[in-house]
Amino acid sequence: MINEELAAVFDEIAVLIELGEDNPFRARAYANAARTIRSLPEDINMMEANGSIASVKGLGKELRSHISEYLASGKITLKDTLVAAIEPGLIEMLRINGLGPKRIRAIHEALQIQSINALADACRDGKVAALPGFGPKSAANILKNIEFLQEQQAYVRLDIAAAALQSVIDELKQFPLIKMISAAGSVRRRKEIAHDLDAVASVAKEEDRAAVMDAFTHVSAAQEILAHGLTKSTILLRAGIKMDLRVVTEDTFATALLHFTGSKESNVALRSLAGKAGMKINEYGVWRGEERLDIVDEAGVYAALGLAYIEPELREDRGEFEAAANNILPNLVTEADVKGPLHCHTNWSDGAASLEEMAEGARALGYMYIGICDHSQAAAYAHGLSPADAARQHKEIDALNRKYGAAFHIFKGTECDILKDGALDFDNDTLASFDFVVASIHSAFQQSEEEQTQRLLRALSNPYVTILGHLTGRLLLQREGYSVDIPAILSAAGKRGVAVEINANPQRLDLDWRWHKTAAQLGVYLPICPDAHTVAGLKDVAYGIGAARKGWLETKHIPNTWDTETLRQWFLKTRSAARG
DNA sequence: GCCGTTTTCGGCCCGACTGTTTTCAGTCG
């Protein structure tokens, strides 16, 4: 995808400018351009050809000329010039916490250090401590942060982050001086991976803050105190994740929560909007001129700016302010809207629970139905079902459905492998025996983008495919997804009436939420599928809901928020439409 | 490098914490 490639080059240029010169705003312009390009609704080649690129905010004359150069030649000369002028080791050093461009340049100019390892040595033998503006504590901190960088993962998955954050919050809730406490940061925004954890707490009186901070820095999960102030402290949890707590008085809790929920980009945009309206917003309140407004909750902050309430998941500066101003924000799907989980495994293939246990698990969660999708025969590693196995499983499902009657329904599905050439792993007669078919790739990940795209397009042309499973095959922080032309697949899926799942397993969250809005605009339905292999795995639906909300989705986009009969009709329609 | 109801120059979100200073720069979120 050319937009992503170009955005990546602009990100690199932003970093190079940060290290190379003193104008942070120029670097920011490139970083903003990268973000803008990532959220463009269409191929940038097209937008350049039809001239619509000229009206995109944040892409001025200079940036547009770089874009033209890249589209014509595949490179940007400015980047080569910057690369030639900067030691590659310095870019690496930006990853060291507490070390920014200014101090990296100072160290490099004084000591000619070019790598992180050389920097660690210079910290150990006192050379860094002797530099003007540095001292023994700076050197020790840099060394500590280098060690942290080399030992720890910089990010953790949402499920791990959310659990760690909740356990600290639960512990702090026992502390009587804390009046209110809430998760904030990227976990509250339901981002798929987290860099660190944030929480905001309120106290009745300013003098209570010190005791609260003492409690926080000594919670049972704390391993080390990294910063300890009256309003902000940072600890390192034993799980290897950093956590910030902000403590404010009750009258500033709403603005503090808004501020520390972020994202940074949405805060910048919000404050810029406030400035234009003659107002000022910070974590301590909202001012119109000299007057501090009486704000009781986050909605009050948005209302003061004439905006509808923006849910935390949407706060990424991806068009939510414009939608809030025009009162056209989406009516976001909620967990309570989901009527049943599709794409669930049983011990017929690689699941841990029986068919009946999975059905009972879904019933216990209040669902109206469940879609069972065990693996197909090619997935030998997962004990994939043969056509005969599938027929026997269907008899068991029929028996259970007779027992449940109108109270609950099990839909017969399969997670059918898409073979290397794009053919499906079952013949059409077998596929026709299921209510719906999830088609997924589980092999030959190394094919080129062109091959992988053709493979998926061929699978899409099979009239029995209802849903494409985990479109890119990514495993967050473990494995990149295979390369595939996502817009081409979404466009074809929309035309053909095939859905693309939001795999709700927190290791996957695939299709990525950044594509959801585009997919919905192309007419693609996006069911939330837990890919559950255990009864407990059914609860992963919550992560899928988080992703769908980040992707601006409503119930009309998500078939498994519909009732049993509507879903059944949709399965039938998808199939008959494809057969003409 | 971008932008404009304070419009072609001068801003660009804004405050906390740390370490090194002795009033502030750098970094972070």
Coordinates of C-alpha atoms (C1' of nucleotides) in Angstrom, one line a residue:
Chain A
M1 CA 0.0 0.0 0.0
I2 CA 1.7 3.2 -1.2
N3 CA 0.1 5.4 1.4
E4 CA 1.7 3.4 4.2
E5 CA 5.1 3.3 2.5
L6 CA 5.1 7.0 2.0
A7 CA 4.0 7.7 5.6
A8 CA 6.9 5.5 6.8
V9 CA 9.4 7.6 4.8
F10 CA 7.9 10.8 6.3
D11 CA 8.2 9.4 9.8
E12 CA 11.9 8.6 9.1
I13 CA 12.4 12.2 7.8
A14 CA 10.8 13.6 11.0
V15 CA 13.2 11.6 13.2
L16 CA 16.2 12.7 11.1
I17 CA 15.2 16.4 11.3
E18 CA 14.8 16.0 15.1
L19 CA 18.3 14.8 15.4
G20 CA 19.8 17.0 12.8
E21 CA 18.5 20.5 13.5
D22 CA 16.9 22.8 16.0
N23 CA 13.4 23.3 14.6
P24 CA 11.1 20.8 16.2
F25 CA 8.2 22.3 14.4
R26 CA 9.6 21.2 11.0
A27 CA 10.0 17.7 12.3
R28 CA 6.4 17.8 13.6
A29 CA 5.2 18.9 10.2
Y30 CA 6.6 15.7 8.7
A31 CA 5.3 13.5 11.5
N32 CA 1.8 15.1 11.1
A33 CA 2.0 14.5 7.4
A34 CA 2.7 10.8 8.0
R35 CA -0.3 10.5 10.2
T36 CA -2.5 12.4 7.8
I37 CA -1.4 10.2 4.9
R38 CA -2.2 7.1 6.9
S39 CA -5.7 8.2 7.5
L40 CA -6.4 9.3 3.9
P41 CA -9.5 7.5 2.6
E42 CA -8.0 6.5 -0.8
D43 CA -4.8 5.7 -2.6
I44 CA -2.6 8.8 -2.7
N45 CA -1.7 8.1 -6.3
M46 CA -5.3 8.7 -7.2
M47 CA -5.5 11.8 -5.0
E48 CA -2.5 13.3 -6.7
A49 CA -3.9 12.5 -10.1
N50 CA -7.3 14.1 -9.5
G51 CA -5.8 17.0 -7.6
S52 CA -7.7 16.4 -4.3
I53 CA -4.4 16.1 -2.5
A54 CA -4.1 19.9 -2.7
S55 CA -7.0 20.4 -0.3
V56 CA -5.7 18.0 2.4
K57 CA -4.8 20.0 5.6
G58 CA -1.2 19.7 6.7
L59 CA 0.2 18.9 3.3
G60 CA 1.5 22.2 2.0
K61 CA 3.5 23.0 -1.1
E62 CA 6.8 21.5 0.1
L63 CA 5.3 18.3 1.4
R64 CA 3.3 17.9 -1.8
S65 CA 6.4 18.2 -3.9
H66 CA 8.0 15.4 -1.8
I67 CA 4.9 13.3 -2.4
S68 CA 5.1 13.9 -6.1
E69 CA 8.8 12.9 -6.1
Y70 CA 8.1 9.7 -4.2
L71 CA 5.2 8.7 -6.5
A72 CA 7.3 9.3 -9.5
S73 CA 10.6 7.9 -8.4
G74 CA 10.0 5.8 -5.3
K75 CA 12.3 8.0 -3.2
I76 CA 12.7 11.4 -1.5
T77 CA 16.0 13.1 -2.1
L78 CA 15.6 15.0 1.2
K79 CA 15.8 11.8 3.1
D80 CA 19.0 10.7 1.4
T81 CA 20.6 14.0 2.2
L82 CA 19.6 13.8 5.9
V83 CA 20.7 10.2 6.2
A84 CA 24.1 11.1 4.8
A85 CA 24.5 13.8 7.4
I86 CA 23.6 11.7 10.5
E87 CA 25.3 8.8 12.2
P88 CA 22.9 5.8 12.1
G89 CA 23.6 5.0 15.8
L90 CA 22.1 8.3 16.9
I91 CA 18.7 7.3 15.6
E92 CA 18.9 4.2 17.7
M93 CA 19.7 6.3 20.7
L94 CA 16.3 8.1 20.5
R95 CA 14.7 4.9 21.8
I96 CA 16.5 5.4 25.1
N97 CA 14.0 6.8 27.6
G98 CA 15.0 10.2 28.9
L99 CA 17.4 10.9 26.1
G100 CA 16.1 13.2 23.4
P101 CA 17.6 14.8 20.3
K102 CA 19.3 17.7 22.1
R103 CA 21.2 15.6 24.6
I104 CA 22.0 12.9 22.0
R105 CA 23.6 15.6 19.8
A106 CA 25.5 17.1 22.8
I107 CA 26.9 13.6 23.6
H108 CA 27.8 12.9 20.0
E109 CA 29.5 16.2 19.4
A110 CA 31.6 16.0 22.6
L111 CA 32.5 12.4 22.6
Q112 CA 32.0 11.2 19.0
I113 CA 29.8 8.3 20.3
Q114 CA 28.0 6.5 17.5
S115 CA 26.3 3.5 19.1
I116 CA 24.3 2.6 22.2
N117 CA 27.0 0.2 23.4
A118 CA 29.6 2.9 23.2
L119 CA 27.3 5.3 25.0
A120 CA 26.9 2.7 27.8
D121 CA 30.7 2.4 28.1
A122 CA 31.0 6.2 28.3
C123 CA 28.4 6.3 31.1
R124 CA 30.3 3.6 33.0
D125 CA 33.7 5.3 32.8
G126 CA 32.5 8.8 33.8
K127 CA 32.9 10.6 30.4
V128 CA 29.2 11.3 30.2
A129 CA 29.0 12.6 33.8
A130 CA 31.8 15.1 33.1
L131 CA 30.0 16.8 30.2
P132 CA 28.5 20.2 30.8
G133 CA 24.8 19.9 31.6
F134 CA 25.2 16.3 32.6
G135 CA 26.2 14.8 35.9
P136 CA 26.5 11.5 37.7
K137 CA 22.8 11.0 38.0
S138 CA 22.2 11.6 34.3
A139 CA 24.9 9.1 33.4
A140 CA 23.5 6.5 35.8
N141 CA 20.0 7.1 34.4
I142 CA 21.1 6.8 30.8
L143 CA 22.8 3.5 31.7
K144 CA 19.8 2.2 33.5
N145 CA 17.5 3.1 30.6
I146 CA 19.9 1.4 28.1
E147 CA 19.7 -1.7 30.2
F148 CA 15.9 -1.4 30.4
L149 CA 15.7 -1.0 26.6
Q150 CA 17.9 -4.1 26.0
E151 CA 16.0 -6.3 28.4
Q152 CA 12.4 -5.3 28.1
Q153 CA 9.8 -5.2 25.4
A154 CA 8.8 -1.6 24.7
Y155 CA 5.1 -2.6 24.3
V156 CA 2.7 -5.1 25.8
R157 CA -0.6 -6.3 24.5
L158 CA -3.9 -4.7 25.6
D159 CA -5.1 -7.8 27.5
I160 CA -1.9 -7.9 29.6
A161 CA -1.8 -4.1 30.1
A162 CA -5.4 -3.9 31.0
A163 CA -5.1 -6.7 33.6
A164 CA -2.0 -5.1 35.2
L165 CA -3.6 -1.7 35.3
Q166 CA -6.9 -3.0 36.8
S167 CA -5.1 -4.8 39.6
V168 CA -3.2 -1.7 40.7
I169 CA -6.4 0.4 40.5
D170 CA -8.3 -2.3 42.5
E171 CA -5.6 -2.1 45.2
L172 CA -5.6 1.7 45.3
K173 CA -9.4 1.7 45.6
Q174 CA -9.0 0.3 49.1
F175 CA -7.1 3.5 50.1
P176 CA -9.7 5.8 51.8
L177 CA -8.1 9.1 50.8
I178 CA -8.7 8.3 47.1
K179 CA -12.2 9.6 46.1
M180 CA -12.2 8.6 42.4
I181 CA -9.8 6.6 40.3
S182 CA -9.9 5.7 36.6
A183 CA -7.8 4.0 34.0
A184 CA -6.6 6.5 31.4
G185 CA -4.1 6.5 28.5
S186 CA -4.1 4.1 25.6
V187 CA -5.7 1.2 27.7
R188 CA -8.8 3.4 28.2
R189 CA -8.8 4.1 24.5
R190 CA -8.6 0.3 23.9
K191 CA -5.5 0.5 21.8
E192 CA -4.3 -2.9 20.8
I193 CA -0.8 -2.5 22.4
A194 CA 0.3 -0.2 25.2
H195 CA 3.6 1.5 25.9
D196 CA 2.8 2.2 29.5
L197 CA -0.1 2.4 31.9
D198 CA -1.9 5.5 33.1
A199 CA -4.4 6.2 35.9
V200 CA -5.9 9.4 37.3
A201 CA -7.1 9.7 41.0
S202 CA -8.7 12.4 42.9
V203 CA -8.4 13.5 46.5
A204 CA -10.5 15.8 48.7
K205 CA -7.7 18.1 49.7
E206 CA -4.3 18.9 48.1
E207 CA -2.5 17.9 51.2
D208 CA -3.8 14.3 50.7
R209 CA -1.7 13.9 47.6
A210 CA 1.5 13.0 49.3
A211 CA 0.0 10.0 51.2
V212 CA -1.7 8.8 48.0
M213 CA 1.5 8.9 46.1
D214 CA 3.2 7.0 48.9
A215 CA 0.5 4.3 48.6
F216 CA 0.9 4.2 44.8
T217 CA 4.7 3.9 44.8
H218 CA 4.4 1.1 47.3
V219 CA 1.7 -1.0 45.7
S220 CA 2.3 -4.7 45.8
A221 CA 3.1 -4.9 42.1
A222 CA 5.7 -2.1 42.2
Q223 CA 9.3 -3.1 41.5
E224 CA 11.0 0.3 41.3
I225 CA 10.1 4.0 41.7
L226 CA 11.1 6.0 38.6
A227 CA 9.6 9.4 39.5
H228 CA 7.9 10.5 42.7
G229 CA 6.1 13.9 42.8
L230 CA 3.0 15.3 44.4
T231 CA 0.9 15.2 41.2
K232 CA 2.7 12.7 39.1
S233 CA 4.6 9.5 39.9
T234 CA 5.9 6.7 37.8
I235 CA 6.7 3.2 38.9
L236 CA 8.0 0.1 37.1
L237 CA 5.7 -2.9 37.7
R238 CA 7.2 -6.3 38.3
A239 CA 5.5 -7.3 35.0
G240 CA 8.0 -5.0 33.3
I241 CA 5.5 -2.3 32.5
K242 CA 5.8 1.4 33.5
M243 CA 2.8 3.0 35.1
D244 CA 2.0 6.7 35.8
L245 CA -0.5 7.9 38.4
R246 CA -1.8 11.5 38.4
V247 CA -3.4 12.8 41.5
V248 CA -5.7 15.9 41.4
T249 CA -8.4 17.4 43.5
E250 CA -12.0 16.5 42.8
D251 CA -12.9 19.7 40.9
T252 CA -10.2 19.0 38.3
F253 CA -10.8 15.2 37.9
A254 CA -12.7 15.5 34.6
T255 CA -10.2 17.7 32.8
A256 CA -7.3 15.6 34.2
L257 CA -8.9 12.4 33.0
L258 CA -9.5 13.9 29.6
H259 CA -6.0 15.0 29.4
F260 CA -4.4 11.8 30.5
T261 CA -6.6 9.7 28.4
G262 CA -5.2 11.4 25.3
S263 CA -4.2 10.6 22.7
K264 CA -1.5 13.2 22.5
E265 CA -2.7 14.0 18.9
S266 CA -6.3 14.5 20.0
N267 CA -5.2 16.7 22.9
V268 CA -3.3 18.9 20.6
A269 CA -6.2 19.2 18.3
L270 CA -8.7 19.9 21.2
R271 CA -6.5 22.6 22.6
S272 CA -6.0 24.1 19.2
L273 CA -9.8 24.2 18.8
A274 CA -10.1 25.8 22.2
G275 CA -7.6 28.5 21.2
K276 CA -9.5 29.4 18.1
A277 CA -12.6 29.8 20.3
G278 CA -10.8 32.1 22.7
M279 CA -10.7 29.4 25.3
K280 CA -7.9 27.5 27.1
I281 CA -7.9 23.8 28.1
N282 CA -5.4 22.1 30.3
E283 CA -5.5 19.2 32.8
Y284 CA -6.7 21.7 35.5
G285 CA -9.7 23.1 33.8
V286 CA -11.3 25.1 31.0
W287 CA -11.1 28.8 30.7
R288 CA -13.1 31.3 28.7
G289 CA -10.9 34.4 28.9
E290 CA -10.2 34.8 32.6
E291 CA -13.2 32.8 33.7
R292 CA -12.7 29.2 34.8
L293 CA -15.8 27.2 33.7
D294 CA -17.5 24.9 36.0
I295 CA -16.9 21.5 34.4
V296 CA -18.2 18.3 36.1
D297 CA -17.3 15.6 33.5
E298 CA -15.6 15.0 30.2
A299 CA -18.8 15.7 28.3
G300 CA -18.8 19.1 29.9
V301 CA -15.4 19.9 28.3
Y302 CA -16.6 19.0 24.9
A303 CA -19.9 20.8 25.4
A304 CA -18.0 24.0 26.3
L305 CA -16.5 23.8 22.8
G306 CA -19.8 23.1 21.1
L307 CA -18.9 19.5 20.6
A308 CA -20.9 16.3 21.2
Y309 CA -19.3 13.8 23.7
I310 CA -16.4 11.9 22.1
E311 CA -15.9 8.4 23.4
P312 CA -12.4 7.5 24.6
E313 CA -11.9 4.9 21.8
L314 CA -12.4 7.6 19.1
R315 CA -9.8 10.1 20.5
E316 CA -7.1 9.6 17.9
D317 CA -7.6 12.8 15.9
R318 CA -9.0 10.8 13.0
G319 CA -11.9 13.0 12.2
E320 CA -13.8 12.8 15.5
F321 CA -13.7 16.6 16.1
E322 CA -15.3 17.4 12.8
A323 CA -18.0 14.7 13.4
A324 CA -18.6 16.0 16.9
A325 CA -19.0 19.5 15.7
N326 CA -21.6 18.4 13.1
N327 CA -23.2 16.0 15.5
I328 CA -22.6 13.1 13.2
L329 CA -20.5 10.9 15.5
P330 CA -21.3 7.2 15.1
N331 CA -23.6 5.5 17.5
L332 CA -20.8 3.1 18.6
V333 CA -21.5 -0.6 19.1
T334 CA -21.4 -1.8 22.7
E335 CA -20.7 -5.2 24.2
A336 CA -24.4 -5.5 25.1
D337 CA -25.3 -5.3 21.4
V338 CA -23.6 -8.6 20.6
K339 CA -26.2 -11.3 20.2
G340 CA -23.8 -14.2 19.8
P341 CA -20.2 -15.1 19.1
L342 CA -19.3 -16.4 15.6
H343 CA -16.1 -18.4 14.8
C344 CA -15.7 -20.6 17.9
H345 CA -13.8 -23.9 18.1
T346 CA -14.6 -27.1 19.9
N347 CA -12.7 -30.3 20.7
W348 CA -13.9 -31.6 17.4
S349 CA -10.7 -29.8 16.1
D350 CA -8.3 -27.8 18.4
G351 CA -10.7 -26.4 20.9
A352 CA -10.6 -27.4 24.6
A353 CA -14.3 -27.7 25.2
S354 CA -17.1 -29.8 23.8
L355 CA -19.8 -28.5 21.5
E356 CA -22.3 -28.5 24.3
E357 CA -19.9 -26.8 26.7
M358 CA -19.3 -24.0 24.3
A359 CA -23.0 -23.6 23.6
E360 CA -23.7 -23.6 27.4
G361 CA -20.9 -21.1 27.9
A362 CA -22.5 -18.7 25.3
R363 CA -25.9 -19.2 26.9
A364 CA -24.5 -18.3 30.3
L365 CA -23.2 -15.0 28.8
G366 CA -26.7 -14.2 27.7
Y367 CA -26.2 -14.8 24.0
M368 CA -29.0 -15.9 21.6
Y369 CA -26.7 -18.1 19.4
I370 CA -23.2 -19.3 18.7
G371 CA -21.4 -20.0 15.4
I372 CA -19.2 -23.1 15.6
C373 CA -16.3 -23.0 13.2
D374 CA -13.9 -25.9 13.6
H375 CA -10.9 -26.2 11.3
S376 CA -11.0 -28.0 7.9
Q377 CA -9.1 -31.1 6.8
A378 CA -5.9 -29.3 5.6
A379 CA -5.3 -28.0 9.1
A380 CA -3.8 -31.3 10.3
Y381 CA -1.9 -29.6 13.1
A382 CA -5.4 -28.5 14.5
H383 CA -7.1 -31.9 13.9
G384 CA -9.1 -30.4 11.0
L385 CA -12.4 -32.0 10.2
S386 CA -12.9 -34.2 7.1
P387 CA -16.3 -33.8 5.2
A388 CA -17.5 -37.0 7.0
D389 CA -16.5 -35.5 10.4
A390 CA -18.4 -32.3 9.5
A391 CA -21.5 -34.4 8.7
R392 CA -21.3 -36.2 12.1
Q393 CA -20.8 -32.8 13.9
H394 CA -23.9 -31.5 12.1
K395 CA -25.9 -34.3 13.5
E396 CA -24.8 -33.4 17.0
I397 CA -25.6 -29.8 16.4
D398 CA -29.1 -30.7 15.1
A399 CA -29.7 -32.7 18.3
L400 CA -28.7 -29.8 20.5
N401 CA -30.8 -27.4 18.5
R402 CA -33.8 -29.6 18.9
K403 CA -33.2 -29.5 22.6
Y404 CA -32.8 -25.7 22.7
G405 CA -35.8 -24.9 20.5
A406 CA -36.4 -21.2 20.2
A407 CA -34.3 -20.4 23.3
F408 CA -30.9 -20.7 21.6
H409 CA -29.4 -21.7 18.3
I410 CA -26.1 -23.2 17.1
F411 CA -25.1 -22.1 13.6
K412 CA -23.1 -24.7 11.6
G413 CA -19.9 -23.0 10.4
T414 CA -16.4 -24.0 9.4
E415 CA -13.1 -22.2 9.5
C416 CA -12.1 -23.5 6.1
D417 CA -8.5 -23.2 5.0
I418 CA -7.7 -21.1 2.0
L419 CA -5.1 -23.3 0.2
K420 CA -1.9 -22.0 -1.3
D421 CA -3.5 -21.3 -4.7
G422 CA -6.7 -19.7 -3.2
A423 CA -8.9 -22.7 -3.6
L424 CA -10.9 -23.7 -0.5
D425 CA -10.1 -26.9 1.5
F426 CA -13.7 -28.3 1.0
D427 CA -15.6 -29.0 -2.2
N428 CA -18.7 -26.9 -2.8
D429 CA -21.1 -29.7 -1.8
T430 CA -19.5 -29.9 1.6
L431 CA -19.4 -26.1 1.9
A432 CA -23.1 -26.0 1.1
S433 CA -23.8 -28.2 4.1
F434 CA -22.8 -25.4 6.5
D435 CA -24.9 -22.3 7.4
F436 CA -21.8 -20.1 6.9
V437 CA -18.2 -20.4 6.0
V438 CA -15.2 -18.5 7.5
A439 CA -12.3 -18.8 5.1
S440 CA -8.8 -18.2 6.6
I441 CA -5.2 -18.5 5.6
H442 CA -3.0 -20.7 7.9
S443 CA -0.2 -21.7 5.6
A444 CA 2.3 -20.3 3.0
F445 CA 2.7 -16.9 4.8
Q446 CA 5.8 -16.1 2.8
Q447 CA 4.1 -15.5 -0.6
S448 CA 4.5 -12.0 -2.1
E449 CA 1.9 -9.3 -1.7
E450 CA 0.7 -9.9 -5.3
E451 CA 0.4 -13.7 -4.8
Q452 CA -1.3 -13.3 -1.4
T453 CA -3.7 -10.8 -2.8
Q454 CA -4.6 -13.0 -5.8
R455 CA -5.0 -16.0 -3.4
L456 CA -7.5 -14.1 -1.2
L457 CA -9.4 -12.7 -4.3
R458 CA -9.8 -16.2 -5.6
A459 CA -11.1 -17.4 -2.2
L460 CA -13.5 -14.4 -2.3
S461 CA -14.9 -15.6 -5.6
N462 CA -16.1 -18.9 -4.1
P463 CA -19.9 -18.5 -3.7
Y464 CA -19.9 -20.2 -0.3
V465 CA -17.5 -17.9 1.5
T466 CA -19.4 -15.8 4.1
I467 CA -16.6 -14.3 6.1
L468 CA -12.8 -13.8 5.6
G469 CA -11.0 -14.8 8.8
H470 CA -8.1 -12.9 10.3
L471 CA -7.2 -11.1 7.1
T472 CA -3.5 -10.5 7.7
G473 CA -2.6 -13.3 10.1
R474 CA -0.7 -11.0 12.4
L475 CA 0.2 -11.9 15.9
L476 CA 0.6 -8.7 17.8
L477 CA 4.3 -8.1 18.9
Q478 CA 5.2 -11.6 17.7
R479 CA 4.6 -11.9 14.0
E480 CA 4.0 -9.4 11.2
G481 CA 0.9 -10.1 9.1
Y482 CA 1.5 -11.4 5.7
S483 CA 1.7 -8.7 3.0
V484 CA -1.6 -8.2 1.2
D485 CA -3.3 -5.3 -0.6
I486 CA -5.9 -4.6 2.0
P487 CA -7.8 -2.0 0.1
A488 CA -8.1 -4.3 -2.9
I489 CA -9.5 -7.1 -0.7
L490 CA -11.9 -4.8 1.1
S491 CA -13.1 -3.4 -2.2
A492 CA -13.7 -6.9 -3.6
A493 CA -15.3 -8.1 -0.4
G494 CA -17.7 -5.2 -0.5
K495 CA -18.8 -5.8 -4.0
R496 CA -19.2 -9.6 -3.5
G497 CA -21.0 -9.1 -0.1
V498 CA -18.5 -11.1 1.9
A499 CA -17.7 -10.0 5.4
V500 CA -14.3 -9.5 6.9
E501 CA -14.0 -10.6 10.5
I502 CA -12.7 -8.6 13.4
N503 CA -10.8 -11.4 15.1
A504 CA -11.3 -10.5 18.7
N505 CA -8.5 -12.6 20.1
P506 CA -6.3 -10.0 21.8
Q507 CA -3.2 -11.5 20.1
R508 CA -4.7 -10.8 16.7
L509 CA -7.3 -7.9 16.6
D510 CA -7.2 -8.4 12.9
L511 CA -8.6 -6.6 10.8
D512 CA -6.8 -3.7 12.4
W513 CA -9.2 -1.0 13.6
R514 CA -7.5 1.6 11.4
W515 CA -9.2 0.0 8.3
H516 CA -12.7 -0.4 9.8
K517 CA -14.1 2.9 8.6
T518 CA -12.8 2.4 5.1
A519 CA -14.2 -1.2 5.1
A520 CA -17.6 0.0 6.2
Q521 CA -17.7 2.7 3.6
L522 CA -17.0 0.0 0.9
G523 CA -20.0 -1.9 2.1
V524 CA -18.0 -4.6 4.0
Y525 CA -19.7 -6.2 7.1
L526 CA -17.4 -6.7 10.0
P527 CA -18.6 -9.5 12.4
I528 CA -16.8 -9.6 15.8
C529 CA -15.4 -13.1 16.1
P530 CA -13.7 -14.3 19.3
D531 CA -11.9 -17.3 17.6
A532 CA -12.6 -18.9 21.0
H533 CA -10.8 -22.2 21.7
T534 CA -12.1 -22.4 25.3
V535 CA -15.3 -21.3 27.1
A536 CA -13.3 -18.5 28.7
G537 CA -12.2 -17.4 25.2
L538 CA -15.8 -16.3 24.5
K539 CA -15.1 -13.3 26.6
D540 CA -12.5 -12.0 24.1
V541 CA -15.5 -10.5 22.3
A542 CA -14.9 -7.5 24.6
Y543 CA -11.5 -6.8 22.8
G544 CA -13.2 -7.0 19.5
I545 CA -15.8 -4.5 20.6
G546 CA -13.0 -2.2 21.7
A547 CA -11.4 -2.4 18.2
A548 CA -14.8 -2.0 16.5
R549 CA -15.5 1.2 18.5
K550 CA -12.0 2.5 17.6
G551 CA -13.0 1.8 14.0
W552 CA -16.2 3.9 14.3
L553 CA -18.5 0.9 13.8
E554 CA -22.2 0.7 14.5
T555 CA -24.5 -2.4 14.8
K556 CA -25.6 -2.0 11.2
H557 CA -22.0 -3.0 10.2
I558 CA -21.8 -6.0 12.5
P559 CA -23.9 -9.0 11.6
N560 CA -23.6 -10.8 15.0
T561 CA -25.3 -7.9 16.7
W562 CA -28.5 -8.9 14.8
D563 CA -31.1 -11.4 16.0
T564 CA -31.1 -15.0 15.0
E565 CA -33.5 -14.8 12.1
T566 CA -31.9 -11.6 10.6
L567 CA -28.5 -13.3 10.8
R568 CA -29.8 -16.5 9.2
Q569 CA -31.3 -14.4 6.3
W570 CA -28.0 -12.6 5.9
F571 CA -26.2 -15.9 5.6
L572 CA -28.6 -17.1 2.9
K573 CA -28.5 -13.8 1.0
T574 CA -24.7 -13.7 0.9
R575 CA -24.7 -17.1 -0.6
S576 CA -27.5 -16.7 -3.1
A577 CA -26.2 -13.3 -4.2
A578 CA -22.9 -14.8 -5.1
R579 CA -24.4 -17.5 -7.1
G580 CA -26.4 -14.9 -9.0
Chain B
dG1 C1' 7.0 23.0 7.3
dC2 C1' 2.1 24.6 7.9
dC3 C1' -1.3 28.0 8.7
dG4 C1' -4.6 32.3 8.9
dT5 C1' -12.3 35.5 12.1
dT6 C1' -5.1 38.2 15.7
dT7 C1' -3.8 36.1 7.6
dT8 C1' 2.1 36.3 4.5
dC9 C1' 5.0 36.4 9.8
dG10 C1' 5.1 34.5 14.1
dG11 C1' 3.3 31.1 16.3
dC12 C1' 2.9 26.1 16.6
dC13 C1' -0.7 22.4 23.6
dC14 C1' 0.9 22.7 28.0
dG15 C1' 2.4 21.4 32.5
dA16 C1' 5.3 18.0 35.7
dC17 C1' 9.5 16.1 37.0
dT18 C1' 14.5 15.5 37.0
dG19 C1' 19.1 16.9 37.2
dT20 C1' 22.0 20.4 37.0
dT21 C1' 21.8 24.5 38.0
dT22 C1' 21.3 28.8 41.2
dT23 C1' 16.9 29.9 37.3
dC24 C1' 16.3 26.6 33.6
dA25 C1' 16.8 23.1 29.7
dG26 C1' 15.5 18.8 28.3
dT27 C1' 12.2 15.2 28.1
dC28 C1' 7.8 13.1 28.5
dG29 C1' 3.0 12.4 27.7

